[in-house]
Coordinates of C-alpha atoms and ligand atoms in Angstrom, one line a residue:
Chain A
X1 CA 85.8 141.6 45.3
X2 CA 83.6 141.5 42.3
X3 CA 81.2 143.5 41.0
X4 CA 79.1 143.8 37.6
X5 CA 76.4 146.3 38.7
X6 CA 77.1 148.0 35.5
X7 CA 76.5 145.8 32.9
X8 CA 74.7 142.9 34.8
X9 CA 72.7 140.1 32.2
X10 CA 74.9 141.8 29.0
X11 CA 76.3 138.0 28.7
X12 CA 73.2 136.9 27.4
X13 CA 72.8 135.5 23.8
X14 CA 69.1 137.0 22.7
X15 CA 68.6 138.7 19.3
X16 CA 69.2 141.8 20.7
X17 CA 72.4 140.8 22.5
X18 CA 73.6 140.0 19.4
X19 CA 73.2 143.2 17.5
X20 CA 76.0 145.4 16.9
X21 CA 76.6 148.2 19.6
X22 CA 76.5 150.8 17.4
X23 CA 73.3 149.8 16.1
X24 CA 72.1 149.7 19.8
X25 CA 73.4 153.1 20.9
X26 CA 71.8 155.3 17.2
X27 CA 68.4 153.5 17.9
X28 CA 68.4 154.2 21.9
X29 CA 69.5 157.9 20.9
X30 CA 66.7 158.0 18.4
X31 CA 63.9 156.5 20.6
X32 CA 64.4 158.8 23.1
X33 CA 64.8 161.6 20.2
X34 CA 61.2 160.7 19.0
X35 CA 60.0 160.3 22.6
X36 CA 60.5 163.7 24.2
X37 CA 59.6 165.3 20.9
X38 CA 56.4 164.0 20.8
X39 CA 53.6 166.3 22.4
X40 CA 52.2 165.6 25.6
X41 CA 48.5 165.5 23.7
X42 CA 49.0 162.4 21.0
X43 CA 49.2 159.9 23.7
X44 CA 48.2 156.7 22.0
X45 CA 52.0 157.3 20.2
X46 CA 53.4 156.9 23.7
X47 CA 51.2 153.8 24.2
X48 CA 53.5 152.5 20.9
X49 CA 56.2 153.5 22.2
X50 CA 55.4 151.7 25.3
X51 CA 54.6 148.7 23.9
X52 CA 57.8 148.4 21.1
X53 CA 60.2 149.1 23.8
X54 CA 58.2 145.9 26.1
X55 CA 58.4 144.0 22.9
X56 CA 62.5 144.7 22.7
X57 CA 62.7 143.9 26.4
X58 CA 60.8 140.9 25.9
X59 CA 62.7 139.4 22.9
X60 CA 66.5 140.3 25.3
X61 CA 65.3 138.0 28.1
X62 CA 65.9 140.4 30.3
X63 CA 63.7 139.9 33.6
X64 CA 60.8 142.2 33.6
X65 CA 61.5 142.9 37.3
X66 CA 64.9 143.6 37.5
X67 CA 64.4 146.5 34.7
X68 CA 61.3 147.7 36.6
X69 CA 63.1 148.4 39.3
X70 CA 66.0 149.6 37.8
X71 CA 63.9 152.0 36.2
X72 CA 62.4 153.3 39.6
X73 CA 65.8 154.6 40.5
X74 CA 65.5 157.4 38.5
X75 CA 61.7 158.5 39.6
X76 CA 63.2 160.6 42.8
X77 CA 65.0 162.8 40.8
X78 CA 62.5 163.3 38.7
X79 CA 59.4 164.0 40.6
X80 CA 62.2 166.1 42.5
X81 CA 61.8 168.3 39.4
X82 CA 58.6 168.1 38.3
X83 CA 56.0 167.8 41.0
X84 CA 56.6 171.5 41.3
X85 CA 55.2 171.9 37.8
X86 CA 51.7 171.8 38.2
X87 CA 51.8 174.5 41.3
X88 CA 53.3 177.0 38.9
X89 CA 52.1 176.3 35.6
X90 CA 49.3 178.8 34.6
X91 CA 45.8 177.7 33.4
X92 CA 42.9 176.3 34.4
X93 CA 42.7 175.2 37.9
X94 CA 42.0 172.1 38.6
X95 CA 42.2 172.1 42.9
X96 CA 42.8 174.6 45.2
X97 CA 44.4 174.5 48.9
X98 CA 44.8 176.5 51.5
X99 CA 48.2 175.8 53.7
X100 CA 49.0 177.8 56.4
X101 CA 49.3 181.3 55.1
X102 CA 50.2 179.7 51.8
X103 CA 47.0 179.8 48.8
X104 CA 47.9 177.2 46.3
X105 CA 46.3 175.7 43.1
X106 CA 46.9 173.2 41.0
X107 CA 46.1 173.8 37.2
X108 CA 45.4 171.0 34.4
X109 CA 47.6 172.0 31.6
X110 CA 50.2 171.7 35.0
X111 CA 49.1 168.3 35.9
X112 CA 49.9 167.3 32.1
X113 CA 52.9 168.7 31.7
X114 CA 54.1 166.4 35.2
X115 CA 52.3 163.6 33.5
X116 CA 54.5 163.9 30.3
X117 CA 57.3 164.5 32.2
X118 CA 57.3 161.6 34.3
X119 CA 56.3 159.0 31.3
X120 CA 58.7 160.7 29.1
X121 CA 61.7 160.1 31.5
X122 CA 60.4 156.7 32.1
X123 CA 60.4 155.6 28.6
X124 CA 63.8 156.8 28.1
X125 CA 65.1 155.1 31.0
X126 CA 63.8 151.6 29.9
X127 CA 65.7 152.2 26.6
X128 CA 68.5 153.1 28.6
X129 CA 68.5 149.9 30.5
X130 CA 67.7 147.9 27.5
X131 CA 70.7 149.0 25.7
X132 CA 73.2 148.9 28.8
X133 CA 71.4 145.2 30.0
X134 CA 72.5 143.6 26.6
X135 CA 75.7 145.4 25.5
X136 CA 79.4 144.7 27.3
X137 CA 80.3 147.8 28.9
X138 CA 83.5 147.1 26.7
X139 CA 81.4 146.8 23.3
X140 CA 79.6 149.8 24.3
X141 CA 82.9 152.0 24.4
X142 CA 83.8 150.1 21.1
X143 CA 80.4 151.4 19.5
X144 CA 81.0 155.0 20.9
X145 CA 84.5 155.0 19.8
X146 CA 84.0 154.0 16.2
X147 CA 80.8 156.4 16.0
X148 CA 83.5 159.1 16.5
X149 CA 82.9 160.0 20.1
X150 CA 85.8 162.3 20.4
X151 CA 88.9 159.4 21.8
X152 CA 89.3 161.5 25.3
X153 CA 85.7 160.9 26.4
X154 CA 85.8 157.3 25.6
X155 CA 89.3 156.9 27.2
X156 CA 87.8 158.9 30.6
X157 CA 84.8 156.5 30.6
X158 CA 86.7 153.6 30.1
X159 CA 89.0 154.5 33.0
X160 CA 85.8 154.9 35.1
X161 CA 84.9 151.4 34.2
X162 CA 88.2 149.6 34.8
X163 CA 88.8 151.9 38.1
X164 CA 85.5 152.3 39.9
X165 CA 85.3 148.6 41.1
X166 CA 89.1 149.0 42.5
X167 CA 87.6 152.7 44.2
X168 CA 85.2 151.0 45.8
X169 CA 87.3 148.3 47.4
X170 CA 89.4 151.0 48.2
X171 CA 86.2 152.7 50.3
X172 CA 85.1 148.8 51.2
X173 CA 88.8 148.9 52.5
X174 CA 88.7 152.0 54.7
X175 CA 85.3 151.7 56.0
X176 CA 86.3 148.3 57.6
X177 CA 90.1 149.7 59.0
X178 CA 87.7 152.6 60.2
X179 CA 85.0 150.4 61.8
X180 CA 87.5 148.1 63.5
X181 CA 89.2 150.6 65.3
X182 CA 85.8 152.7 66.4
X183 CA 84.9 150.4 69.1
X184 CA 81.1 151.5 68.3
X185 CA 81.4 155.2 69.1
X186 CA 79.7 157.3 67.0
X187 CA 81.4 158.0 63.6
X188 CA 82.4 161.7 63.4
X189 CA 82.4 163.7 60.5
X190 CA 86.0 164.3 60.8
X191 CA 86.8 161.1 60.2
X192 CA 84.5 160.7 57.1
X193 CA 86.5 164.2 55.7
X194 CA 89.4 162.4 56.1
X195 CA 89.1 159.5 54.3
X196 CA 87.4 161.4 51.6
X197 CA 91.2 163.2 51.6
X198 CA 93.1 160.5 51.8
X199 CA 90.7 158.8 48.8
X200 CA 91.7 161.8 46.9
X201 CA 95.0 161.4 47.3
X202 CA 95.2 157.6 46.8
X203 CA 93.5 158.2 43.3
X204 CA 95.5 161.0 42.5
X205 CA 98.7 159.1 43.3
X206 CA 97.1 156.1 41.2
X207 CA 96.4 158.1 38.4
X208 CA 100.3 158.8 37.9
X209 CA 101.0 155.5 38.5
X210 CA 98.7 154.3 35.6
X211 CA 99.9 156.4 33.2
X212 CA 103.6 155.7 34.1
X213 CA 102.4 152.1 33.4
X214 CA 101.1 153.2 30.1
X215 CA 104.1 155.5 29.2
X216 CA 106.4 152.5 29.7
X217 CA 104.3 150.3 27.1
X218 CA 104.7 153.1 24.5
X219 CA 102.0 155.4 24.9
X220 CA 102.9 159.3 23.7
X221 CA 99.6 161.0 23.9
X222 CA 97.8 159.5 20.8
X223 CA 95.3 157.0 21.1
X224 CA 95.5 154.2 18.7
X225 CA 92.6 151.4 18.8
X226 CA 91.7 148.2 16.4
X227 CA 88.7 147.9 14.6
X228 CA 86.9 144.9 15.7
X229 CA 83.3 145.3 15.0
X230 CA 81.1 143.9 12.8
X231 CA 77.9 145.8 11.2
X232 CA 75.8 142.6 9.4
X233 CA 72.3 142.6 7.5
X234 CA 70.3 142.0 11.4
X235 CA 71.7 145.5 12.4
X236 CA 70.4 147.2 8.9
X237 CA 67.1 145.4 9.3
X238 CA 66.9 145.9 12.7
X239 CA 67.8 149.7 12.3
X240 CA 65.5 150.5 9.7
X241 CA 62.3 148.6 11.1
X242 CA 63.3 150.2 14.2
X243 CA 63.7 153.9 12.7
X244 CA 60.4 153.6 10.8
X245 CA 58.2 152.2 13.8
X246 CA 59.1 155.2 15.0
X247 CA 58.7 157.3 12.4
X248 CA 55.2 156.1 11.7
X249 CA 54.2 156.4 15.1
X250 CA 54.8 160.1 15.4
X251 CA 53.4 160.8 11.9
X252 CA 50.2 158.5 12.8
X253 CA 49.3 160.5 16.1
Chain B
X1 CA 129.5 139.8 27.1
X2 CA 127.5 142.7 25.3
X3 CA 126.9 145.3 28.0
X4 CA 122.9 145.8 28.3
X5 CA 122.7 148.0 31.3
X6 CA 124.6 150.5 32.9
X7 CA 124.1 152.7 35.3
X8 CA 126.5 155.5 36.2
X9 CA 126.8 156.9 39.6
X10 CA 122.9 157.3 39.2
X11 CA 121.1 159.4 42.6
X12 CA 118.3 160.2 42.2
X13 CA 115.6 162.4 44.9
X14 CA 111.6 162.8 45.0
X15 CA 110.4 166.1 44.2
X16 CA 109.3 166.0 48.1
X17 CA 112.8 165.9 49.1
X18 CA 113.4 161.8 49.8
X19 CA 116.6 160.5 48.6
X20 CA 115.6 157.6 46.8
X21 CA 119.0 156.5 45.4
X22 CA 122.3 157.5 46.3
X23 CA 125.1 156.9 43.9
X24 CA 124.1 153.9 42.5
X25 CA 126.4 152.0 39.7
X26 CA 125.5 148.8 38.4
X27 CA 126.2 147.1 35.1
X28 CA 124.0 144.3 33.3
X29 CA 125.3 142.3 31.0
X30 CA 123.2 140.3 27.8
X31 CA 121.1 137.0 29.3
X32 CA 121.9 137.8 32.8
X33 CA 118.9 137.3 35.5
X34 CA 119.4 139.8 38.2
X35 CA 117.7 140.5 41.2
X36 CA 117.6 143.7 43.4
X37 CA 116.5 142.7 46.7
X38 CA 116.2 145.2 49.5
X39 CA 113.7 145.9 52.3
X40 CA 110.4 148.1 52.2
X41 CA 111.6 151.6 51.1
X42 CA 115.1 150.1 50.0
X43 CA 114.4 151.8 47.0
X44 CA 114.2 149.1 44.3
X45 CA 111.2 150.5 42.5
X46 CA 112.5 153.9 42.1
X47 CA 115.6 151.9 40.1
X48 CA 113.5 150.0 38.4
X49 CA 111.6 152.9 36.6
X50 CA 115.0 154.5 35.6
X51 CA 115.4 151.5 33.4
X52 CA 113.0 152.5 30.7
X53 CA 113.2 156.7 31.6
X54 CA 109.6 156.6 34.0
X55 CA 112.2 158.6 35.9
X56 CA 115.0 160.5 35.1
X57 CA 117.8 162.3 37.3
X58 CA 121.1 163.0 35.5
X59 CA 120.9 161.1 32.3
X60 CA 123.6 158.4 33.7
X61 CA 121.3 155.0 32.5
X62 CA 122.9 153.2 29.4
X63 CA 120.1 150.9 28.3
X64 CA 121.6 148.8 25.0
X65 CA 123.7 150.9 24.6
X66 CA 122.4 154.5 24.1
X67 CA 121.9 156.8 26.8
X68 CA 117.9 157.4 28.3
X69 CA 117.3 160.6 27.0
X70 CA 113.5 161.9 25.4
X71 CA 115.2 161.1 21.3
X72 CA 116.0 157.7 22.6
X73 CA 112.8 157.0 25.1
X74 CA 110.5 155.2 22.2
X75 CA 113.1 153.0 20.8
X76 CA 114.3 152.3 24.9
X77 CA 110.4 151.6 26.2
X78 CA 109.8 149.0 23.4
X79 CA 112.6 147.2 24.2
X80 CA 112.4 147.0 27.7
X81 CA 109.5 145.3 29.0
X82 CA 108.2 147.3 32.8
X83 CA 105.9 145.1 34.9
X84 CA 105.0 147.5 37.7
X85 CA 104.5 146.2 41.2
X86 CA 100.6 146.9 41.8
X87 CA 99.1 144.7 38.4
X88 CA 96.1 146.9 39.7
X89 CA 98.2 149.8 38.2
X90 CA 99.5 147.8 35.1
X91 CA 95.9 146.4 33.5
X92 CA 94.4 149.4 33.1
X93 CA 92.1 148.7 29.7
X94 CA 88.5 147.5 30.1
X95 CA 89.5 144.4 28.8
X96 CA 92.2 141.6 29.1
X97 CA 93.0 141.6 25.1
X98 CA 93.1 146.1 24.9
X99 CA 95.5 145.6 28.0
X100 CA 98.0 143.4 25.8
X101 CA 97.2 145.1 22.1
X102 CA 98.3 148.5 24.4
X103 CA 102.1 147.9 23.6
X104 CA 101.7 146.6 20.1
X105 CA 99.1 148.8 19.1
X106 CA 101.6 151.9 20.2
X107 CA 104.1 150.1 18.5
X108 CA 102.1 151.1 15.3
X109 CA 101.9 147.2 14.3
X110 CA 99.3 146.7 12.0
X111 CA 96.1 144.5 13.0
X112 CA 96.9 141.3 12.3
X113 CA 100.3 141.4 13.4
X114 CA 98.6 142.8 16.7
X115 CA 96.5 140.3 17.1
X116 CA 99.4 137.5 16.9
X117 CA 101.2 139.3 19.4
X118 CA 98.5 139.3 21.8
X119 CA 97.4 135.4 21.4
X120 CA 101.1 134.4 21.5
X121 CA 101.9 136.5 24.9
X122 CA 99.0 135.5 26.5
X123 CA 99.9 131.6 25.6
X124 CA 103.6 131.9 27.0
X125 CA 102.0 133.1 30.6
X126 CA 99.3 130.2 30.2
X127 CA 96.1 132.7 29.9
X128 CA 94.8 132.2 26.5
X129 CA 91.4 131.9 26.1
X130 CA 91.1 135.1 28.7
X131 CA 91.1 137.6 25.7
X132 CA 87.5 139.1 26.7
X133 CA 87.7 139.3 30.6
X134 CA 87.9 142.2 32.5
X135 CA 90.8 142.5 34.2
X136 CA 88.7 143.6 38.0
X137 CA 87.4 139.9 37.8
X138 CA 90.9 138.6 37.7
X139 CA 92.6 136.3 40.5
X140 CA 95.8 138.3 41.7
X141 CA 97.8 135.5 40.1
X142 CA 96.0 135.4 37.1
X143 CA 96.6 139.7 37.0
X144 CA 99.9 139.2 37.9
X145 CA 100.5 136.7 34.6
X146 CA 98.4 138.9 32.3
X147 CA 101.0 142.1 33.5
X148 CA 103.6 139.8 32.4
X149 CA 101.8 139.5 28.8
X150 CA 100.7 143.1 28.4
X151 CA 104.9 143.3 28.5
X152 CA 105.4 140.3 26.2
X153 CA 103.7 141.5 23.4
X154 CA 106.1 143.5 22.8
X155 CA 109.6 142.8 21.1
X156 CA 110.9 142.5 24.3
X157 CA 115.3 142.4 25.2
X158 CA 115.0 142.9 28.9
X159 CA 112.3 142.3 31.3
X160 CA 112.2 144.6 34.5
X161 CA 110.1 143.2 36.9
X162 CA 108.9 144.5 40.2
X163 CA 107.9 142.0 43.3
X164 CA 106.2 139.5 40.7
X165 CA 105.7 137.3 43.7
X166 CA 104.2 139.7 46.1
X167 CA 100.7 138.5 47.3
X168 CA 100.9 134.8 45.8
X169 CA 99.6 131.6 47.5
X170 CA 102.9 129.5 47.6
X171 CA 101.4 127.5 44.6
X172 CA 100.7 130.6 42.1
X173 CA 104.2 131.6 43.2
X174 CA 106.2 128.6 42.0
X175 CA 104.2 128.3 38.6
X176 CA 105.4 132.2 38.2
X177 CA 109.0 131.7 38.9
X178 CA 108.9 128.3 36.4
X179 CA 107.2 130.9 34.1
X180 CA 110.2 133.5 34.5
X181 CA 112.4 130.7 34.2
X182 CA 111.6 129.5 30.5
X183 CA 111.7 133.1 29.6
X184 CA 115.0 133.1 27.2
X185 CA 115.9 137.0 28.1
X186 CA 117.9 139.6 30.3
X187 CA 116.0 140.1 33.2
X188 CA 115.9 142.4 36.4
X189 CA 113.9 141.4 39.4
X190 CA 113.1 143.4 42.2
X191 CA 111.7 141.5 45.5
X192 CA 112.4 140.7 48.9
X193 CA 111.5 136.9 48.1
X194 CA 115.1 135.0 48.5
X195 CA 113.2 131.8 47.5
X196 CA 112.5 134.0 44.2
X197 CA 115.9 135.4 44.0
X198 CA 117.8 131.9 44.6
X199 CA 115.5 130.0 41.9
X200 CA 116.0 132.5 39.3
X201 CA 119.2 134.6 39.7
X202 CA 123.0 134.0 39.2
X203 CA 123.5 137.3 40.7
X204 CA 121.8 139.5 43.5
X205 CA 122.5 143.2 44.4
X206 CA 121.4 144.3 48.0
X207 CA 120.1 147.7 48.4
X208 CA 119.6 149.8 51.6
X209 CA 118.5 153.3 52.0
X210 CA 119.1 153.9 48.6
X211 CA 122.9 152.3 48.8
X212 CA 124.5 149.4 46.6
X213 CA 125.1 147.3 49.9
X214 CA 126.3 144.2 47.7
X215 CA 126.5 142.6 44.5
X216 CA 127.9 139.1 44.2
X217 CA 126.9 135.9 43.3
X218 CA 123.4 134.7 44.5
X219 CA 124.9 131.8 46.4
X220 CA 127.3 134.2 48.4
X221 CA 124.9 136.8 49.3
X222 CA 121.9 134.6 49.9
X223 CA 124.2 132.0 52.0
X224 CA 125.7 135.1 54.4
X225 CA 122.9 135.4 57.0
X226 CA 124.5 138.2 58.9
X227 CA 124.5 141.0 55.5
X228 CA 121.0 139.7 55.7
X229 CA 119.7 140.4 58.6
X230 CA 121.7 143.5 59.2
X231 CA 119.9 145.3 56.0
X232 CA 116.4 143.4 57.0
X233 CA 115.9 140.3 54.8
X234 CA 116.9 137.8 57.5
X235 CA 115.2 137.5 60.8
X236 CA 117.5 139.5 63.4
X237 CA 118.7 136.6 65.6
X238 CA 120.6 134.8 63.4
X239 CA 123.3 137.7 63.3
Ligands
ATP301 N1 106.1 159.1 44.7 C1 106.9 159.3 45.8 N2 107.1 160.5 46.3 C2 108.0 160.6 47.4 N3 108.7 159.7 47.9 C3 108.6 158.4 47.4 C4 107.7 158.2 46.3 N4 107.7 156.9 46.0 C5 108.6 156.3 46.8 N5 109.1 157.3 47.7 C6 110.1 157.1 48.7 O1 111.3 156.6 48.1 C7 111.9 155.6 48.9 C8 112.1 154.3 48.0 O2 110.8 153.9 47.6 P1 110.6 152.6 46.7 O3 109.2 152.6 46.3 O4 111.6 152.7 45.5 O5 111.0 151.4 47.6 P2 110.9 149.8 47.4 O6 112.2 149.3 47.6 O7 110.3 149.6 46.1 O8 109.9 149.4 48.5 P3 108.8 148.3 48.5 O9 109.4 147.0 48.8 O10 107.9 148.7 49.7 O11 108.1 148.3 47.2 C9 111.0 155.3 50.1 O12 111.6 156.0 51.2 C10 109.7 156.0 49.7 O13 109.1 156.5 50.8
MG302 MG1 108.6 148.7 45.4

C-alpha cells in the first residue's frame, strides 16, 4: 500500500521548494518565535504576519484548500483549551448566564486572550504546513541533523517515518483478517485489546529484527551520516529578508 | 580449496527454550554456491545469522578463517554480506541511497568513496537512478534487489542470503536468480524454492527440525523425490 500523508505536494519545484531545509526549519522556528511573542493588543502585526505567511504559501504552489484544511485539524485541540479561557479570566464582564445552578460570565480581557490564542495557533500551524508541504520528509531529517539535533532524535523520527506506513498495513492487515472472520457481529473490545497486544508484540519483535539487520551491515552504536546539503545565496537572502520582515513588524506595532 | 566456512558441531537454542539447531557441521569452501533448503521452521534462518555472529551459541563458526567471536565481529560483518528474509526488515533508512551508504558509511569510507559504492551496487542489481526513493513505495522485487545492494556496497567475500525468492511473480523471480548468477562470489542461500536451488547451486544441504538431513550434490538431492517429500519439500504422494 502507499501512503505520503506526511509530506504530500513536497515534490514540487517552486522557489520555496527549492530552499535549503535548514533555511526552512530556522525561519519556521522564528516565525512562530515572533508570533506568540507578540501581544495580543498590536494586532495589525498579526495582520503582517498573516499576509507574509499567504504570500510564502502563494509563491510554493501549494493549494490554498488543501492547507486550509489541514490547518483546521488542529482547531479541536485548541478550542479544547482555550474556550474555557474567557469563563475564568478576571475582568470586565462582557455577558453573563445563568445555567442551571451554575452563574457564569464571560469577561473581555477573556474573550481576547481566546482570540489570541486561537489566531496565534493558527498562524503557527500554516507555517508548520508550509515548511512540511515543500520539504522531503528525508531533507527535513537532513536539515535537523546537520543543525545539530542531537543524532538519537533524528534517528527515532526517521524510524517513525520509514516504519509507520509498514504499522499501518500491519493494522490495515489485521482489521481485514478480523472483519472476515466476524461474520457482522459486533466487534468486542476484547478483540480490539488483542490486536493492540499482538501489534505490540509484532513491533517489538520487528524492532530486534531491524537492528540485527543493521548490526550485520556494521553498525556499533555510532551514527555516522554524509553531508549532502547545500546552503546557496537564495537561502541567505531568503533568511535575512525573512528575519527582518519580521523583525520590523514587531518593532513597527 | 581455501576453506571459507565452517561450522563445528554448532546447536544452538532460543532464549524461550526452542531448539533451533542441533549439532550442525557444515563446511564451505571459496566460490562455492550453497543452498540450505528446509521447510518452514526447518531452521535455516537461525543458521544463517550465525554466519556473521547476529547469533552466537558456543563460538564453533570459522568464517575466513578466524573464529566469530566480539574482537573478530567488525572485520567478519564487512566481509559477509546478510540479506535478511523480510526486505521490510533490511531497508530500514528513509531513503533508498542512506539504506546502501549504511554499510559503507560504517565502514568509515570517506564520502566520495561512499558515494561510488552506492551508484555501483545499485547498478549491478539494475536500480540506479532509485537513489532518492523511499524504500515503503518500493515493488517487493524492486525491495528485494535494493536489500541485495544495501549488501553490495560493501567489500563483500560471501553473500548469505535468506528466501531471496519469497513473494516474487515468476518473472521478478528469474531476473533475481540471473542476478545471483553473475555475482562472482561464495554464496549461501537459504529457500525452499528447488527451481532457485537447482539454477544456482552445485550443492544443497537439507535441514529438518534443526538436523543436517543431507548434503550432496544438487542433482542428487533435488532428483531423490522420496528425501523430499519425507522432510516436506516434495508433495507427499510421490513417496
Ligand atoms: N525469535 C525467536 N524466538 C523463539 N523461537 C524462534 C525465534 N525465531 C525462530 N524461532 C523458532 O526456531 C525454529 C527455526 O526457525 P527459523 O526462523 O530458523 O526457520 P526457517 O527455516 O527460517 O523457517 P521459514 O522458512 O519459515 O523462514 C522454529 O521452530 C521457530 O519457531
Ligand atoms: Mg526463515
Amino acid at each position: 500500500m502507499k501512503h505520503s500523508f506526511l509530506d504530500h505536494y513536497s515534490e514540487g519545484n517552486s522557489l520555496i521548494h527549492r530552499l535549503d531545509p535548514r533555511t526552512k526549519l530556522i525561519t519556521s522556528l522564528l516565525f512562530i518565535l515572533a508570533v506568540t511573542s507578540t501581544p495580543p493588543t498590536k494586532w495589525p502585526a498579526f495582520a503582517i504576519y498573516f499576509c507574509l505567511i499567504a504570500i510564502l504559501l502563494f509563491l510554493s504552489r501549494v493549494p490554498a484548500l488543501y492547507v486550509l484544511k489541514r490547518s483546521l485539524v488542529i482547531m479541536p485541540f485548541v478550542l479544547l483549551i482555550a474556550i474555557f479561557i474567557p469563563f475564568f479570566k478576571e475582568g470586565e464582564v462582557a455577558g453573563s448566564y445563568n445555567i442551571w445552578l451554575w452563574q457564569v460570565s464571560v469577561t473581555y480581557s477573556g474573550l481576547q486572550v481566546l482570540w489570541n490564542v486561537v489566531i496565534k495557533a493558527w498562524l503557527s500551524i500554516l507555517s508548520l504546513i508550509l515548511l512540511t508541504s515543500t520539504t522531503k520528509f528525508t531533507s527535513l531529517l537532513k536539515g535537523l541533523e546537520q543543525l545539530k539535533m542531537p543524532r538519537v532524535m533524528v534517528m527515532v523520527l526517521s524510524f517513525m517515518y520509514r516504519y509507520l506506513f509498514v504499522l499501518v498495513d500491519e493494522v490495515m492487515r489485521m482489521k481485514q483478517a478480523r472483519d472476515s472472520r466476524n461474520f457482522g457481529k459486533q466487534q468486542r473490545m476484547r478483540t480490539v485489546a488483542n490486536m493492540i497486544g499482538t501489534l505490540f508484540i509484532r513491533s517489538y519483535e520487528r524492532g530486534e529484527r531491524v537492528y540485527a539487520a543493521m548490526l550485520a551491515r556494521g553498525f556499533d552504536g555510532q551514527m555516522r551520516t554524509l553531508d549532502r546539503l547545500s546552503f546557496r545565496k537564495l537561502d541567505a537572502c531568503f533568511g535575512t529578508g525573512f528575519g527582518l520582515a519580521l523583525i520590523l513588524t514587531n518593532l513597527l506595532y | 580449496m581455501e576453506e571459507i566456512i565452517r561450522l563445528d558441531n554448532l546447536s544452538f537454542c532460543y532464549p524461550d527454550g526452542q531448539a533451533a539447531l542441533n549439532d550442525i557441521s557444515i563446511t564451505i569452501h571459496q566460490g562455492e554456491s550453497v543452498a540450505i533448503i528446509g521447510a518452514n521452521g526447518a531452521g535455516k534462518s537461525t543458521l544463517l545469522l550465525h554466519l556473521n555472529g547476529i547469533l552466537r551459541s558456543n563460538g564453533r563458526v570459522k568464517v575466513l578463517g578466524r573464529t566469530v567471536e566480539d574482537k573478530n565481529l567488525r572485520w567478519i560483518r564487512s566481509r559477509v554480506g546478510l540479506v535478511f528474509q523480510n526486505p521490510d526488515d533490511q531497508l530500514f533508512s528513509p531513503t533508498v541511497f542512506d539504506d546502501v551508504a549504511f554499510a559503507p558509511i560504517n565502514m568509515g569510507y570517506c564520502e566520495d568513496e561512499v558515494r561510488q559504492c552506492v551508484t555501483t551496487a545499485l547498478e549491478r542489481v539494475g536500480m540506479a537512478g532509485y537513489q532518492s526513493r523511499s524504500p515503503h513505495h518500493l515493488s517487493v522485487g524492486e525491495k528485494k534487489r535494493v536489500a541485495i545492494a544495501t549488501v553490495l556496497s560493501m567489500s563483500l567475500q560471501i553473500l548469505v542470503i535468506d528466501e531471496p525468492t519469497s513473494n516474487l511473480d515468476p518473472a521478478s523471480k528469474w531476473s533475481l536468480i540471473e542476478l545471483l548468477k553473475g555475482l562472482p562470489i561464495t554464496k549461501v542461500i537459504a529457500t525452499h524454492d528447488l527451481e532457485l536451488a537447482q539454477a544456482l547451486c552445485r550443492r544443497v544441504i537439507v535441514l529438518d527440525g534443526g538436523y543436517i538431513v543431507a548434503d550432496d550434490a544438487a542433482d542428487r538431492i533435488l532428483d531423490n523425490k522420496r528425501l523430499l517429500a519425507a522432510h516436506g519439500l516434495a508433495p507427499a504422494e510421490v513417496a
